[in-house]
GROMACS .gro file of C-alpha atoms in nm:
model
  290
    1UNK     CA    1   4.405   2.529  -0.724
    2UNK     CA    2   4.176   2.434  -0.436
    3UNK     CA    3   4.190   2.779  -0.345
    4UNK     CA    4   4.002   2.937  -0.697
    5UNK     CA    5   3.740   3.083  -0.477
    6UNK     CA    6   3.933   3.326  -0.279
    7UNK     CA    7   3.918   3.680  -0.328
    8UNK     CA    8   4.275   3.771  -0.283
    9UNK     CA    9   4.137   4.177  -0.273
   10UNK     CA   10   4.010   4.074  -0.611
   11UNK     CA   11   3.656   3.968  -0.830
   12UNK     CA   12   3.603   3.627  -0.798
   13UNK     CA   13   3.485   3.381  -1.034
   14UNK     CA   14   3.189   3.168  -0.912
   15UNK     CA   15   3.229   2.844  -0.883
   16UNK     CA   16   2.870   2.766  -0.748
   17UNK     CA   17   2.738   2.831  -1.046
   18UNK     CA   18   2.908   2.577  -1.239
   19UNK     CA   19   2.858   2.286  -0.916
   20UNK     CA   20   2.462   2.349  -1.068
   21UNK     CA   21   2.548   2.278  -1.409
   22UNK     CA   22   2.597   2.489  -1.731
   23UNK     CA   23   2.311   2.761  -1.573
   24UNK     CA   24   2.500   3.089  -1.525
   25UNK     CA   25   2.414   3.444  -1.337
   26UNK     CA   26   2.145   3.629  -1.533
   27UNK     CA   27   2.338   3.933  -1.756
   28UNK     CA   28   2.193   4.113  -1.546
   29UNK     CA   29   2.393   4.022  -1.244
   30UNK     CA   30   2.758   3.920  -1.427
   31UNK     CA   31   2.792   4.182  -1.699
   32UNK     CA   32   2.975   4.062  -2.020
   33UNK     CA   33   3.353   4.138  -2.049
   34UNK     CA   34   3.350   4.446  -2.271
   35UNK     CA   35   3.535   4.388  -2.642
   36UNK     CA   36   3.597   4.550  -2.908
   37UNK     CA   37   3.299   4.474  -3.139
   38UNK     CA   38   3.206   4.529  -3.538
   39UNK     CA   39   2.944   4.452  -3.736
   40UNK     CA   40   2.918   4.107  -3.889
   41UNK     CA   41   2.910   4.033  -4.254
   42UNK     CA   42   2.715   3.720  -4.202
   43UNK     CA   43   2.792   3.373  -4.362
   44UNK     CA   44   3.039   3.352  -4.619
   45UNK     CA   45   2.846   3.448  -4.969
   46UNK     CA   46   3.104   3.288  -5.187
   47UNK     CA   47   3.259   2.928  -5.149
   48UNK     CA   48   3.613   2.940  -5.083
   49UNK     CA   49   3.926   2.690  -5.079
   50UNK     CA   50   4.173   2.833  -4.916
   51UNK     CA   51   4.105   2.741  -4.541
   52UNK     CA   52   4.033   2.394  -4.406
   53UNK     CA   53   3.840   2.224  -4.130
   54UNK     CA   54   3.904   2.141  -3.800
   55UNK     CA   55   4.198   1.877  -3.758
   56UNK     CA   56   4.071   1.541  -3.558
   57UNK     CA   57   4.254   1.490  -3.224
   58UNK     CA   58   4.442   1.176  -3.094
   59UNK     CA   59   4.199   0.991  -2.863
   60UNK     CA   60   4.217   1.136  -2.535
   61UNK     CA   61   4.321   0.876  -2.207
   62UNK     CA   62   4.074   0.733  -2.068
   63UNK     CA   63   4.028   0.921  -1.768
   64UNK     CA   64   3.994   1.278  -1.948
   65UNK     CA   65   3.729   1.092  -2.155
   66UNK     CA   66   3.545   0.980  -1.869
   67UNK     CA   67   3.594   1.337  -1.739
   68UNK     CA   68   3.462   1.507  -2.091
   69UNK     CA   69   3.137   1.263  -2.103
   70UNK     CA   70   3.065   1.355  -1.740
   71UNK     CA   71   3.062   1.718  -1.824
   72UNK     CA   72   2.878   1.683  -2.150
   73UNK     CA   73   2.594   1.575  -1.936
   74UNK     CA   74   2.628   1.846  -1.733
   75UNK     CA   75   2.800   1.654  -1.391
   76UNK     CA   76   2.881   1.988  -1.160
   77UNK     CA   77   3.199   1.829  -1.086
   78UNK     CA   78   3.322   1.714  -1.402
   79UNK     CA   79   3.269   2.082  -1.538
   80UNK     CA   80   3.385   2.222  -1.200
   81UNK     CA   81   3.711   2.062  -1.274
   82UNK     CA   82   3.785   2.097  -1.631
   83UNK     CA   83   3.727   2.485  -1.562
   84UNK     CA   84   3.965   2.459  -1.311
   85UNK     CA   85   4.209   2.309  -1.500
   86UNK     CA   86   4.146   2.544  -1.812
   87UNK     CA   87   4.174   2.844  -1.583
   88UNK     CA   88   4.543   2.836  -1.568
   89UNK     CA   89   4.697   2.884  -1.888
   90UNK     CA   90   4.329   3.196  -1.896
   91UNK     CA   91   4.532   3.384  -1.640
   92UNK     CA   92   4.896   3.407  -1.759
   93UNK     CA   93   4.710   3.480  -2.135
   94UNK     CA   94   4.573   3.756  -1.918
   95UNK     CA   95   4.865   3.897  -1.798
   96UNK     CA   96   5.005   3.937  -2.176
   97UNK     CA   97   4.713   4.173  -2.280
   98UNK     CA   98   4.635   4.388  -1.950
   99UNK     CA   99   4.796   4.574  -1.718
  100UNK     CA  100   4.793   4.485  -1.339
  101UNK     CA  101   4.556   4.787  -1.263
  102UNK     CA  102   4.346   4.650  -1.547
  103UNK     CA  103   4.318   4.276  -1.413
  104UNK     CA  104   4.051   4.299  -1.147
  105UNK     CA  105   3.794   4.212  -1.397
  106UNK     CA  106   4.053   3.862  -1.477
  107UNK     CA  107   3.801   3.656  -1.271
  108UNK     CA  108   3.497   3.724  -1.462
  109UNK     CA  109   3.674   3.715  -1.768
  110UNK     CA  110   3.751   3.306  -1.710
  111UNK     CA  111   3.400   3.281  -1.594
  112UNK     CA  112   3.264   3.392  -1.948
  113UNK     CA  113   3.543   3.214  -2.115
  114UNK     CA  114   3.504   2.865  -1.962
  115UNK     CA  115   3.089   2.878  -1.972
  116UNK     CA  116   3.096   2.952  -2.334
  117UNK     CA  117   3.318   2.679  -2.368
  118UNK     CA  118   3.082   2.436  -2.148
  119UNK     CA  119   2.764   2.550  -2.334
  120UNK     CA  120   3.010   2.434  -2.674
  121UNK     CA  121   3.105   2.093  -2.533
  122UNK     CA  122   2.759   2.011  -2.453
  123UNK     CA  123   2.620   2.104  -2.826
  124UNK     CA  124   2.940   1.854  -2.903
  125UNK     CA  125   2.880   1.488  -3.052
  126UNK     CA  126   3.050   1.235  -2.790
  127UNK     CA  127   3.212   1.101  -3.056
  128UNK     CA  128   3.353   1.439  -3.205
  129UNK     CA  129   3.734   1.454  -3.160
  130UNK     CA  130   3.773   1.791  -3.337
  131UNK     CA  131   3.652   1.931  -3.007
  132UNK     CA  132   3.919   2.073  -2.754
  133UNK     CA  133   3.813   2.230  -2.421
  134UNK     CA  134   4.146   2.394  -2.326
  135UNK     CA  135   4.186   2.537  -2.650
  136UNK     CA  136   3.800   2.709  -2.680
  137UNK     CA  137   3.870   2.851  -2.312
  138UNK     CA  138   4.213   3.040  -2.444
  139UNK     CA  139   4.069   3.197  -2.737
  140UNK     CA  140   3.778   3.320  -2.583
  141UNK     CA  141   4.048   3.478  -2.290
  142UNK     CA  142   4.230   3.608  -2.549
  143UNK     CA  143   3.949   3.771  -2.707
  144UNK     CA  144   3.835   3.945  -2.445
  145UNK     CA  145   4.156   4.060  -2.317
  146UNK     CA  146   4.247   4.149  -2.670
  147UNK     CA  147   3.986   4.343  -2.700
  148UNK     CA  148   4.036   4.523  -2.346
  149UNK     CA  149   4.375   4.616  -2.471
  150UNK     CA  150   4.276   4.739  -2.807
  151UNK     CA  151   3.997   5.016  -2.644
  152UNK     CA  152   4.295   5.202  -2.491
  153UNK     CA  153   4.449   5.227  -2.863
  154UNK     CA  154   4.131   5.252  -3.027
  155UNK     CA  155   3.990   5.551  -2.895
  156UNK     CA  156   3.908   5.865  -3.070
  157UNK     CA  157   4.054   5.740  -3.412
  158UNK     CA  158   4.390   5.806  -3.492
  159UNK     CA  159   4.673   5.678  -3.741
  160UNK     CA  160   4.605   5.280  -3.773
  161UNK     CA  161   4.295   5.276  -3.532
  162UNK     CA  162   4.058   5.125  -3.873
  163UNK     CA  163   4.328   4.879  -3.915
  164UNK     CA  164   4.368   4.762  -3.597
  165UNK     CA  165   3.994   4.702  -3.557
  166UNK     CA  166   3.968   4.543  -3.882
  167UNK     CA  167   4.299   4.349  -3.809
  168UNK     CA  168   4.157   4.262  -3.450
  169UNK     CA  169   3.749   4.175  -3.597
  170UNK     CA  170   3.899   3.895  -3.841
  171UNK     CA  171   4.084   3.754  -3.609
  172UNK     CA  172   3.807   3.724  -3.374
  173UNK     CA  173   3.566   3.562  -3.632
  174UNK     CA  174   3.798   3.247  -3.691
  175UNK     CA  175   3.706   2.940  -3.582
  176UNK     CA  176   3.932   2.815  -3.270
  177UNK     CA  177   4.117   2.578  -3.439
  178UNK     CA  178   4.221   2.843  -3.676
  179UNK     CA  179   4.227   3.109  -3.422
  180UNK     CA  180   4.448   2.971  -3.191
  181UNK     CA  181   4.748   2.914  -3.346
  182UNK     CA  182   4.739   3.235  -3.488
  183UNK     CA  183   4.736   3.396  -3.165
  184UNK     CA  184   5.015   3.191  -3.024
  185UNK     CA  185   5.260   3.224  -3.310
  186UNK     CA  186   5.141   3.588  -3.475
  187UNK     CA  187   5.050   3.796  -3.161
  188UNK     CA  188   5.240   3.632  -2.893
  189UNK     CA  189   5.555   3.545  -3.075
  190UNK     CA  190   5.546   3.185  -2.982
  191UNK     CA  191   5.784   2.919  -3.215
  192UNK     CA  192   5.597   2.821  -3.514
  193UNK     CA  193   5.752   2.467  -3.461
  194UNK     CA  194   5.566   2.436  -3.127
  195UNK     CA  195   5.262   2.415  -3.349
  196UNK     CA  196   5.408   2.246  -3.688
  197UNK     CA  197   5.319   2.363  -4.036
  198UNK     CA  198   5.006   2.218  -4.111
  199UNK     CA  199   4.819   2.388  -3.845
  200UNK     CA  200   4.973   2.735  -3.897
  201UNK     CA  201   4.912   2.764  -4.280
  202UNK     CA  202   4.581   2.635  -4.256
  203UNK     CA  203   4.519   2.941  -3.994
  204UNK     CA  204   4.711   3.164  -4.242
  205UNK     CA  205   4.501   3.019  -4.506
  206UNK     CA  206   4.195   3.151  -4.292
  207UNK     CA  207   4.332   3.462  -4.228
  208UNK     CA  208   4.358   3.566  -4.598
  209UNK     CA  209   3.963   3.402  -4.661
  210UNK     CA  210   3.802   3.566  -4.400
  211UNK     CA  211   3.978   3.931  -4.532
  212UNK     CA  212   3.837   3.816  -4.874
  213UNK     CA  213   3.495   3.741  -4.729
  214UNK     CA  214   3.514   4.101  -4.606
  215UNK     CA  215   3.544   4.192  -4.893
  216UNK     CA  216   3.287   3.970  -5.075
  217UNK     CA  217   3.535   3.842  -5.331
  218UNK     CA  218   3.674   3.523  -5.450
  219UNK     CA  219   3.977   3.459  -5.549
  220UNK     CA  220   3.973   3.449  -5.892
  221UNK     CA  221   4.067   3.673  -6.174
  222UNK     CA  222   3.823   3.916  -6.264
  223UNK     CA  223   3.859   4.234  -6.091
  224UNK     CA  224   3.506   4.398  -6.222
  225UNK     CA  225   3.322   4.217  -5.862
  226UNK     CA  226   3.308   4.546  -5.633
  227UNK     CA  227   3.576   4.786  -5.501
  228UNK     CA  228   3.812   4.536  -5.309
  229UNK     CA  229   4.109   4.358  -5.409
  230UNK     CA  230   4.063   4.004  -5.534
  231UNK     CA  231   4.360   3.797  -5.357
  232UNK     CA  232   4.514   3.743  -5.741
  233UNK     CA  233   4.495   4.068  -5.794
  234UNK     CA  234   4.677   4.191  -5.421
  235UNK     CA  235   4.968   3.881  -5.520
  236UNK     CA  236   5.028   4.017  -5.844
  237UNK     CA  237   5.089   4.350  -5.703
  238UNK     CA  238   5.286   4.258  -5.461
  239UNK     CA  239   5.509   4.018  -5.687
  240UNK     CA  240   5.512   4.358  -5.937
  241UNK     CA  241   5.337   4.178  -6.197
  242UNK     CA  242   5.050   4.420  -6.296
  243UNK     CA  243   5.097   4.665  -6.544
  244UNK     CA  244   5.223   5.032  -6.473
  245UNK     CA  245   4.876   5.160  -6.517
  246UNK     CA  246   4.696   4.889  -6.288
  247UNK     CA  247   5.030   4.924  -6.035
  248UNK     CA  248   4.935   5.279  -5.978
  249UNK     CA  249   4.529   5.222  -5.944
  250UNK     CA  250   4.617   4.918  -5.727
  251UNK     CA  251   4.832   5.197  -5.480
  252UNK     CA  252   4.587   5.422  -5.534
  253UNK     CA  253   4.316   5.211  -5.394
  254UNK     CA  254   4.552   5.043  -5.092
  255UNK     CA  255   4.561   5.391  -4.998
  256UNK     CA  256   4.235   5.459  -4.876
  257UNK     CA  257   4.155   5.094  -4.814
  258UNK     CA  258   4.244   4.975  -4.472
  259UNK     CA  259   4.085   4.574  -4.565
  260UNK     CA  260   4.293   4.567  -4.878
  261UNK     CA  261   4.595   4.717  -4.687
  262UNK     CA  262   4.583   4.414  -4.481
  263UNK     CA  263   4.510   4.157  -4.770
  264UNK     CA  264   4.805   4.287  -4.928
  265UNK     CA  265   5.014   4.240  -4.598
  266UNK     CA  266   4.897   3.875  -4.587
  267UNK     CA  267   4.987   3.794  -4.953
  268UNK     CA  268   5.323   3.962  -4.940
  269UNK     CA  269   5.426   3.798  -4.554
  270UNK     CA  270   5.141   3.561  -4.435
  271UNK     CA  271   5.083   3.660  -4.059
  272UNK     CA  272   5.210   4.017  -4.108
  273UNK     CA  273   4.884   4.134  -4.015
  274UNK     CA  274   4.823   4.026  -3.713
  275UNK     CA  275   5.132   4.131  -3.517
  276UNK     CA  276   5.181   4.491  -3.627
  277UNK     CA  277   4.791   4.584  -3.523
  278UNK     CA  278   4.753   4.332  -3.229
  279UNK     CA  279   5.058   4.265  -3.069
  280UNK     CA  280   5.203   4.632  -3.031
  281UNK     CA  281   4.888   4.744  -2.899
  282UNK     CA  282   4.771   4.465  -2.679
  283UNK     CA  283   5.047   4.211  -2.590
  284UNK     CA  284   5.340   4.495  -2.566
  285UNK     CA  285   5.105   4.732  -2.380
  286UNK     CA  286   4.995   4.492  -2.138
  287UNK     CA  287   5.376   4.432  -2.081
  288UNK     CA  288   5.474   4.792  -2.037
  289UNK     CA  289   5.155   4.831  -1.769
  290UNK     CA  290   5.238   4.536  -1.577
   0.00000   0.00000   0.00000
């Protein structure tokens, strides 16, 4: 990697600027990576249980440590290298999402990536170990090249196009630790056992809370609290346990509902979601262009 600077025929990512610290190109100058973007609800307005926090990593060795607190305080070499090192795994995610004619902009992509992730490990407590570098840098590549992929399906509407937004938007707003499994397993098709259980139903867990906080339900049993699906409510229809009557209201209402739609995908196969609205229209296209 001692060659990251050279052009290759293609946009470079600047270096200099991170041998001068965490102080990056005005907007100006390095325009952001377009994505896909919606609206924000905002914090969560109701408390829920479903999800949990971050899980605490082993200790790291002692040189990666050394490494870390030397970039925390902004050393241009410390940060130099970890964005070196984080770059790799950036470009093959890349080369899932976009085409080759699409991958000039791959440079600038890591460059957005890897200083957002800086600017995060320096508002990090030294003695956080929920914190991982590599990880922040891969979902914000994945983001962006998500979201690349997605305009191409996006545009001017169509069958699926609401879905896919809402689908892609969600999975955008979890936390890394949450978000990054999910992409690995439910968009890129990797082997759940690569991750292990705990870490992929707690991102499933998220997945279904953050459609609920879309939503602005909870989880419980009333069904008088706006015009979305309560998660009891999408589970019991799912398992056929409502009533005739409610059955056919329930339909009724999945039918014009694309954020219910996908609740009711996540109670009936958790992760169904993701892959039917994100992975056909990013990680296959990508494929099919390269």
């Amino acid at each position: 990697m001692s060659d990251v600077g050279r052009s290759a025929g293609r946009a470079t990512w600047d270096w200099t600027t991170f041998r001068r610290g965490i102080a990056v190109r005005p907007r100006a100058v390095v325009a952001e990576p377009e994505t896909v973007r919606l609206p924000r609800l905002g914090p969560d307005p109701f408390p829920h249980a479903l999800s949990t926090g971050p899980p605490v990593l082993p200790a790291p060795p002692p040189e990666q440590a050394d490494l870390l607190h030397r970039a925390r305080l902004g050393e241009p070499g410390a940060v130099h290298r970890l964005c070196v090192r984080a770059a790799r795994p950036g470009r093959r995610i890349v080369r899932r999402y976009l085409g080759a004619s699409e991958r000039e902009g791959t440079e600038t992509l890591l460059f957005h990536a890897c200083r957002r992730a800086v600017e995060a490990l320096q508002h990090t407590a030294p003695e956080d170990r929920t914190f991982d570098f590599e990880r922040e840098v891969r979902v914000g590549v994945r983001r962006a090249a998500a979201g690349r992929a997605l305009r191409r399906v996006v545009t001017g509407g169509g069958p699926g196009a609401e879905e896919t937004l809402l689908a892609y938007d969600v999975l955008t707003s979890l936390p890394a630790h949450h978000a990054d499994v999910l992409w690995a397993v439910c968009v890129e098709g990797e082997p759940p056992d690569r991750h292990g259980p705990g870490p992929l139903r707690a991102g499933l867990d998220a997945l279904v809370d953050a459609y609920l906080w879309r939503g602005l339900r909870r989880t419980g049993p009333v069904e008088a609290r706006g015009s979305h699906l309560s998660y009891l409510t999408a589970a019991a229809h799912v398992r056929l346990d409502l009533t005739a009557r409610r059955n056919d209201e329930v339909r009724a209402h999945l039918g014009g509902c694309a954020l219910c739609r996908l609740l009711a995908a996540e109670t009936a196969v958790p992760g169904s979601s993701l892959p039917a609205r994100l992975r056909r229209a990013g990680t296959a296209a990508g494929r099919a262009r390269a």
